[in-house]
CSV table of C-alpha atoms in Angstrom, one decimal:
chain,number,residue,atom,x,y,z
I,1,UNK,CA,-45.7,23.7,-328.1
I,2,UNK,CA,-45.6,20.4,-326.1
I,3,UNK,CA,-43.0,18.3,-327.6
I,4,UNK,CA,-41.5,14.6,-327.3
I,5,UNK,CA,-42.7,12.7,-324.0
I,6,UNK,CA,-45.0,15.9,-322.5
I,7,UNK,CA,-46.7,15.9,-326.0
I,8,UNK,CA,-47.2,12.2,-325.5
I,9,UNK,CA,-48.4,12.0,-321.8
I,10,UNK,CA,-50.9,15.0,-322.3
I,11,UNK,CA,-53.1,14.2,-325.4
I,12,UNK,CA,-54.1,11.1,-325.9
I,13,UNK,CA,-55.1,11.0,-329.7
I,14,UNK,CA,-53.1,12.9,-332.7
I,15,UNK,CA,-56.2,15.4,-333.4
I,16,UNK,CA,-56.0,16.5,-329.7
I,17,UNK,CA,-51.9,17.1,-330.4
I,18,UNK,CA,-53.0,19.0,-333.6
I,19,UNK,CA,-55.5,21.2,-331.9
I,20,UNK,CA,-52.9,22.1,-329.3
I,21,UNK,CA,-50.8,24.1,-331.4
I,22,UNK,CA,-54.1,25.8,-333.4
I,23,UNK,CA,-54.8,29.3,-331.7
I,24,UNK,CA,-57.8,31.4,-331.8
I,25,UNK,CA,-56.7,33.5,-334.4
I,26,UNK,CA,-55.5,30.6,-336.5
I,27,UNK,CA,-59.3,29.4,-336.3
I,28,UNK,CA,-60.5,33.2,-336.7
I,29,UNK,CA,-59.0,33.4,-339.7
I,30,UNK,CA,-59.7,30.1,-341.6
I,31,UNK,CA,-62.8,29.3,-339.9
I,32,UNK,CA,-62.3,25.3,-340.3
I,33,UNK,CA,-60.9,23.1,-338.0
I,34,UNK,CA,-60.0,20.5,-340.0
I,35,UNK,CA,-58.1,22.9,-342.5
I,36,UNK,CA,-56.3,24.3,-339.2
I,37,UNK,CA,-55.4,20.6,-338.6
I,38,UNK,CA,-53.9,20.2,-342.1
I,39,UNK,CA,-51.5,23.4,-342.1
I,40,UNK,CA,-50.0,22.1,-338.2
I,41,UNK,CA,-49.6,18.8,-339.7
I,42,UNK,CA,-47.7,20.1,-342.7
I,43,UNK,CA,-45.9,23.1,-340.9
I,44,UNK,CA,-47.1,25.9,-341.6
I,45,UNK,CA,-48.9,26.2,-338.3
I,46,UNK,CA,-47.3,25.9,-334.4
I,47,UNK,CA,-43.3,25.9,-334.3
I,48,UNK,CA,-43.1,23.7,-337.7
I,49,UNK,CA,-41.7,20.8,-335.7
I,50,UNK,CA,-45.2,18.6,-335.4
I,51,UNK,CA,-44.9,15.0,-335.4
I,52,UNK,CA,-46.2,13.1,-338.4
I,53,UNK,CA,-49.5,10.8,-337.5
I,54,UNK,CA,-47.2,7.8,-337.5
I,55,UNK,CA,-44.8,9.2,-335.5
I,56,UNK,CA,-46.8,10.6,-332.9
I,57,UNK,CA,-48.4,6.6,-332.7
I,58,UNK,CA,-45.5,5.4,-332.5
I,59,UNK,CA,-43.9,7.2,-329.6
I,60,UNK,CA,-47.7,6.6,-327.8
I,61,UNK,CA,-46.8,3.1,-328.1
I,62,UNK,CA,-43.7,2.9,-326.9
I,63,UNK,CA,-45.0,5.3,-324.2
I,64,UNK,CA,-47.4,2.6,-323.4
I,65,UNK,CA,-44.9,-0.3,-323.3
I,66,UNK,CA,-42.5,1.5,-321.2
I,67,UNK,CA,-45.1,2.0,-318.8
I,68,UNK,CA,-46.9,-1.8,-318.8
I,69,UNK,CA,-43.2,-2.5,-317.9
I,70,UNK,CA,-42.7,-0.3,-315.1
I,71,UNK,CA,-46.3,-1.9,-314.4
I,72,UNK,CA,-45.0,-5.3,-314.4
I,73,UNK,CA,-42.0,-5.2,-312.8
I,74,UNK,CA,-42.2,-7.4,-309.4
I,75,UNK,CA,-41.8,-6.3,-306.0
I,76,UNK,CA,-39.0,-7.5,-304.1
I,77,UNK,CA,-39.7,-9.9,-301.6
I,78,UNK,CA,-39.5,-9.6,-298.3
I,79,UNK,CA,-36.7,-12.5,-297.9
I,80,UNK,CA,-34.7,-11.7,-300.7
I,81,UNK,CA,-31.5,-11.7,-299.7
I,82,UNK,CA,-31.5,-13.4,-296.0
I,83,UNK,CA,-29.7,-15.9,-294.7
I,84,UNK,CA,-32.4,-17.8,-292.4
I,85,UNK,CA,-30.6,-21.0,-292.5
I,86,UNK,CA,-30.5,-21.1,-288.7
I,87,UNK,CA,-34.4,-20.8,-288.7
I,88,UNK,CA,-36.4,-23.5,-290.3
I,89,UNK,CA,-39.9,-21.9,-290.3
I,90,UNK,CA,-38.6,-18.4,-292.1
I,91,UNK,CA,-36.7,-20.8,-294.2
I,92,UNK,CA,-40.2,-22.4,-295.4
I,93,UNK,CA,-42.0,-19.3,-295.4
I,94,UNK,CA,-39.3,-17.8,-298.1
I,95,UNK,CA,-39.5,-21.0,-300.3
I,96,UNK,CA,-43.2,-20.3,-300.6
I,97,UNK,CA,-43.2,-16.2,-300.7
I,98,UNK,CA,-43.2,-15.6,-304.1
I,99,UNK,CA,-45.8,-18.5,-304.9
I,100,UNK,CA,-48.0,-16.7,-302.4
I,101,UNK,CA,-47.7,-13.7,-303.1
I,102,UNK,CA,-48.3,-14.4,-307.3
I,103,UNK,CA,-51.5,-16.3,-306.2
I,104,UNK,CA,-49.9,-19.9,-307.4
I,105,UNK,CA,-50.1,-20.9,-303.8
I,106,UNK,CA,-52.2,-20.6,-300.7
I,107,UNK,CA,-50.7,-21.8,-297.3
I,108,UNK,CA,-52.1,-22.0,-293.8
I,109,UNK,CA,-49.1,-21.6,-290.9
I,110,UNK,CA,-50.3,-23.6,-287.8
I,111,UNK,CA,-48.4,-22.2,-284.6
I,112,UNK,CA,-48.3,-23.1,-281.4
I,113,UNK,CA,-46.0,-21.5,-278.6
I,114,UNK,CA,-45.8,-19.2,-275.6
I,115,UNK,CA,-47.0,-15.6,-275.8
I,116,UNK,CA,-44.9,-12.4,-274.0
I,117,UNK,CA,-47.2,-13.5,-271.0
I,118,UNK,CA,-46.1,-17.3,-270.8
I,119,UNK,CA,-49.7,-18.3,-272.1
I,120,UNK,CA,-49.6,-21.4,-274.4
I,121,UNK,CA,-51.7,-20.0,-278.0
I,122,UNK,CA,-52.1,-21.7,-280.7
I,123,UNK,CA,-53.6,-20.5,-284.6
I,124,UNK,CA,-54.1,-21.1,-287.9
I,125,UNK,CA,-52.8,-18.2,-289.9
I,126,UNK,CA,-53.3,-17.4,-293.6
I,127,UNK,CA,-49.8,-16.4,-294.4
I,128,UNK,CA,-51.1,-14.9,-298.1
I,129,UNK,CA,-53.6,-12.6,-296.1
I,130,UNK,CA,-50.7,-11.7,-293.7
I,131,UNK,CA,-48.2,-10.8,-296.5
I,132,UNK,CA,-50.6,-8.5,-298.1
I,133,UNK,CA,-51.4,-6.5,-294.5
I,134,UNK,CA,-48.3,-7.0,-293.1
I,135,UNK,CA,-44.6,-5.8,-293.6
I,136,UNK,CA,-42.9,-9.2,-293.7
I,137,UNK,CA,-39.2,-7.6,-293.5
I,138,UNK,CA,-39.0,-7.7,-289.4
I,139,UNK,CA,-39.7,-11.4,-289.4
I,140,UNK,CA,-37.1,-12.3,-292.1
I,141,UNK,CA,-34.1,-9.8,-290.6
I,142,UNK,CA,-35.8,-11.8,-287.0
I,143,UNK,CA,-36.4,-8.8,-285.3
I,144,UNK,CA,-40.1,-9.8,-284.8
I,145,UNK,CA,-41.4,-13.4,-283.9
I,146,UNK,CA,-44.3,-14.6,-286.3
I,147,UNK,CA,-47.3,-15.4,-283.7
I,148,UNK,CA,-51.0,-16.4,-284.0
I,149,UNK,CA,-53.2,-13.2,-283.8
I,150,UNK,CA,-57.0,-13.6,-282.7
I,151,UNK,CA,-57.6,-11.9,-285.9
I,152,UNK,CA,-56.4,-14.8,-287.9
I,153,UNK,CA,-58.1,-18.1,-289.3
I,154,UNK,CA,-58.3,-19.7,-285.8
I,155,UNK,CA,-56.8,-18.6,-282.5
I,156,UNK,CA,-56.9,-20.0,-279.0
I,157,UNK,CA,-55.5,-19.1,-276.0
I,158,UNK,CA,-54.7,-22.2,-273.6
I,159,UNK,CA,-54.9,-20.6,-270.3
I,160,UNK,CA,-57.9,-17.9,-270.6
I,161,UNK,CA,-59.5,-20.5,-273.3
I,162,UNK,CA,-60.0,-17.1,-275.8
I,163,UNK,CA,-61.4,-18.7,-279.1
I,164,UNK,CA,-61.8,-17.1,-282.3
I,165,UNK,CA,-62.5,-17.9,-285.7
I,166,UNK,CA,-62.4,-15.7,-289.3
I,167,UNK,CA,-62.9,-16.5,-292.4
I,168,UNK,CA,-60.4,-14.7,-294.8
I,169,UNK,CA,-60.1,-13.5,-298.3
I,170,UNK,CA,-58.7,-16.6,-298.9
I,171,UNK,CA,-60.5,-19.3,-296.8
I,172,UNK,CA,-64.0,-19.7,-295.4
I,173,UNK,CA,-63.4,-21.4,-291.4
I,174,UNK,CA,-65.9,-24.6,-290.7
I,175,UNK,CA,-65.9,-25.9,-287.3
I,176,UNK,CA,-67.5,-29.1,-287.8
I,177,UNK,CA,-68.4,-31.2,-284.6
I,178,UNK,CA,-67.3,-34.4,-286.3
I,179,UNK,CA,-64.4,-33.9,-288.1
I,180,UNK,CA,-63.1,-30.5,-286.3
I,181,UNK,CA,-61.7,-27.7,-287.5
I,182,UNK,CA,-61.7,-27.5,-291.6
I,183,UNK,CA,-61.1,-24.5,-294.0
I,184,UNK,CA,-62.3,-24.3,-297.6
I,185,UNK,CA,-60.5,-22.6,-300.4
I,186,UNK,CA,-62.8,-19.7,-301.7
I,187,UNK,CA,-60.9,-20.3,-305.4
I,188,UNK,CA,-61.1,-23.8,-305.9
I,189,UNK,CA,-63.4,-24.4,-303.0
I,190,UNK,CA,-61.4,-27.6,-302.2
I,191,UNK,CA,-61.9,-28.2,-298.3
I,192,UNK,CA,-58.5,-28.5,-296.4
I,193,UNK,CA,-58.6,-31.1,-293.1
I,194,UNK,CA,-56.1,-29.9,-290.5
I,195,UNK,CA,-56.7,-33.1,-288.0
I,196,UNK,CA,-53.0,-34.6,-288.0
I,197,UNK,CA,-54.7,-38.3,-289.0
I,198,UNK,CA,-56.6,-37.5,-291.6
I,199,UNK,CA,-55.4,-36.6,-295.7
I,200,UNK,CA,-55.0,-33.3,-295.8
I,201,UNK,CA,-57.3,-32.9,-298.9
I,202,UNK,CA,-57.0,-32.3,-302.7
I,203,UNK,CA,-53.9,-30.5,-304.1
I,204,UNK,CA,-52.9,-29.8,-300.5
I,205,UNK,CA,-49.9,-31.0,-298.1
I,206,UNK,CA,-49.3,-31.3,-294.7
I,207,UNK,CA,-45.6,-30.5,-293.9
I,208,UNK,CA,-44.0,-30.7,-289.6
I,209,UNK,CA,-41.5,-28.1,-289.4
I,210,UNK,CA,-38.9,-29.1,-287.1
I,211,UNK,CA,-37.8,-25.7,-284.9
I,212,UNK,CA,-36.5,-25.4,-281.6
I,213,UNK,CA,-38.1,-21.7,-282.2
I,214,UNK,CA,-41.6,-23.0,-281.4
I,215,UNK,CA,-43.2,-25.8,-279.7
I,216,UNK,CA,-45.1,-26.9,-282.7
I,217,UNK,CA,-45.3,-25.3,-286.2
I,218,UNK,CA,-47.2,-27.0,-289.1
I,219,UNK,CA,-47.4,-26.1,-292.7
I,220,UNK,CA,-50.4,-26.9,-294.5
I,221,UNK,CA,-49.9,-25.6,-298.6
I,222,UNK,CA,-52.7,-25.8,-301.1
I,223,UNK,CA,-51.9,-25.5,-305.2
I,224,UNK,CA,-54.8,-23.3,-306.1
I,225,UNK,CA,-56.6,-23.9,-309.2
I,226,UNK,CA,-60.1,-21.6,-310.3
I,227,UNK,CA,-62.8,-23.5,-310.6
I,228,UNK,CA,-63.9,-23.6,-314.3
């Protein structure tokens, strides 16, 4: 007989826990089921230890809760714990981790600095895409440097003038002759204007990290909200 937590995990209604304990000759003998059913539930039948109905939906419940909490419990992020005080763009990027990873927040990371080769690069990156693909621990211990990819949103490369652009999960990349480069939320589908002299756009912010880390890093954050 399957008892306590096994009992539980293995049968998901009380018939099913019944009929466990019911063997053939048990059925051979009173040649009804539900009869069988009746002398487990009162005894007679299996080790005379069976859980009463309410019992045995009781313990499934709290079965259930334990494990929605186990479910729920949040991953520990990636900064937790660092001290990046001497480095203002993993600073930002661990005030907005937890925003971004719970879907509260999307943010675009505009960097622009010199590759291993000594090429200037540039690129838009969708750090909520990058958190989900990448390990973020290396950055925020600073044994990796956070660079542009020609995988992210937008990626050039000064010297051999490489261009790329990809839309994301996230965000859907518009090069518009006109007003330039733009990307458009695929939630709230609020467009988001990175040109420096223009308003960044609805529920979003444009925010200059000052770094001696980078020649030029950029934060643009957007508070998402579903479109109803």
């Amino acid at each position: 007989m399957e008892e306590g937590g096994d009992a539980m995990e293995t049968h998901t209604t009380y018939e099913e826990y019944l009929d466990s304990q019911i063997t053939d000759t048990d059925m051979y003998y009173l040649e009804s089921e539900d009869l069988a059913r009746q002398l487990v539930e009162l005894g007679y039948r299996g080790s005379g230890d069976t859980l009463k109905r309410e019992e045995f939906e009781a313990r499934k419940k709290a079965l259930r809760e334990r494990s929605t909490q186990k479910t729920n419990v949040p991953k520990q992020l990636s900064s937790h714990g660092r001290d990046l005080s001497d480095s203002p763009l993993l600073l930002a990027l661990a005030n907005r981790e937890e925003l971004v990873r719970n879907g509260k927040l999307t943010t675009i990371i505009f960097i622009r600095n010199k590759n291993a080769k000594k090429q200037e690069v540039s690129g838009y990156i969708d750090y909520a895409l990058r958190l989900k693909t990448e390990n973020f621990e290396p950055y925020f211990e600073k044994r990796k440097k956070l660079m542009p990819k020609p995988s992210d949103l937008s990626y050039y490369n000064w010297e051999t003038q490489t261009s790329t652009s990809n839309s994301t999960p996230n965000f859907q990349v518009i090069a518009d002759n006109e007003t330039g480069l733009l990307f458009k939320n695929k939630r709230d589908r609020k467009v988001i204007n990175v040109d420096p002299n223009a308003n960044p756009g609805d529920n979003s912010t444009r925010t200059e990290i000052k770094t001696t880390e980078y020649l030029q890093v950029v934060i643009y954050d957007h508070m998402t909200r579903r479109k109803s």
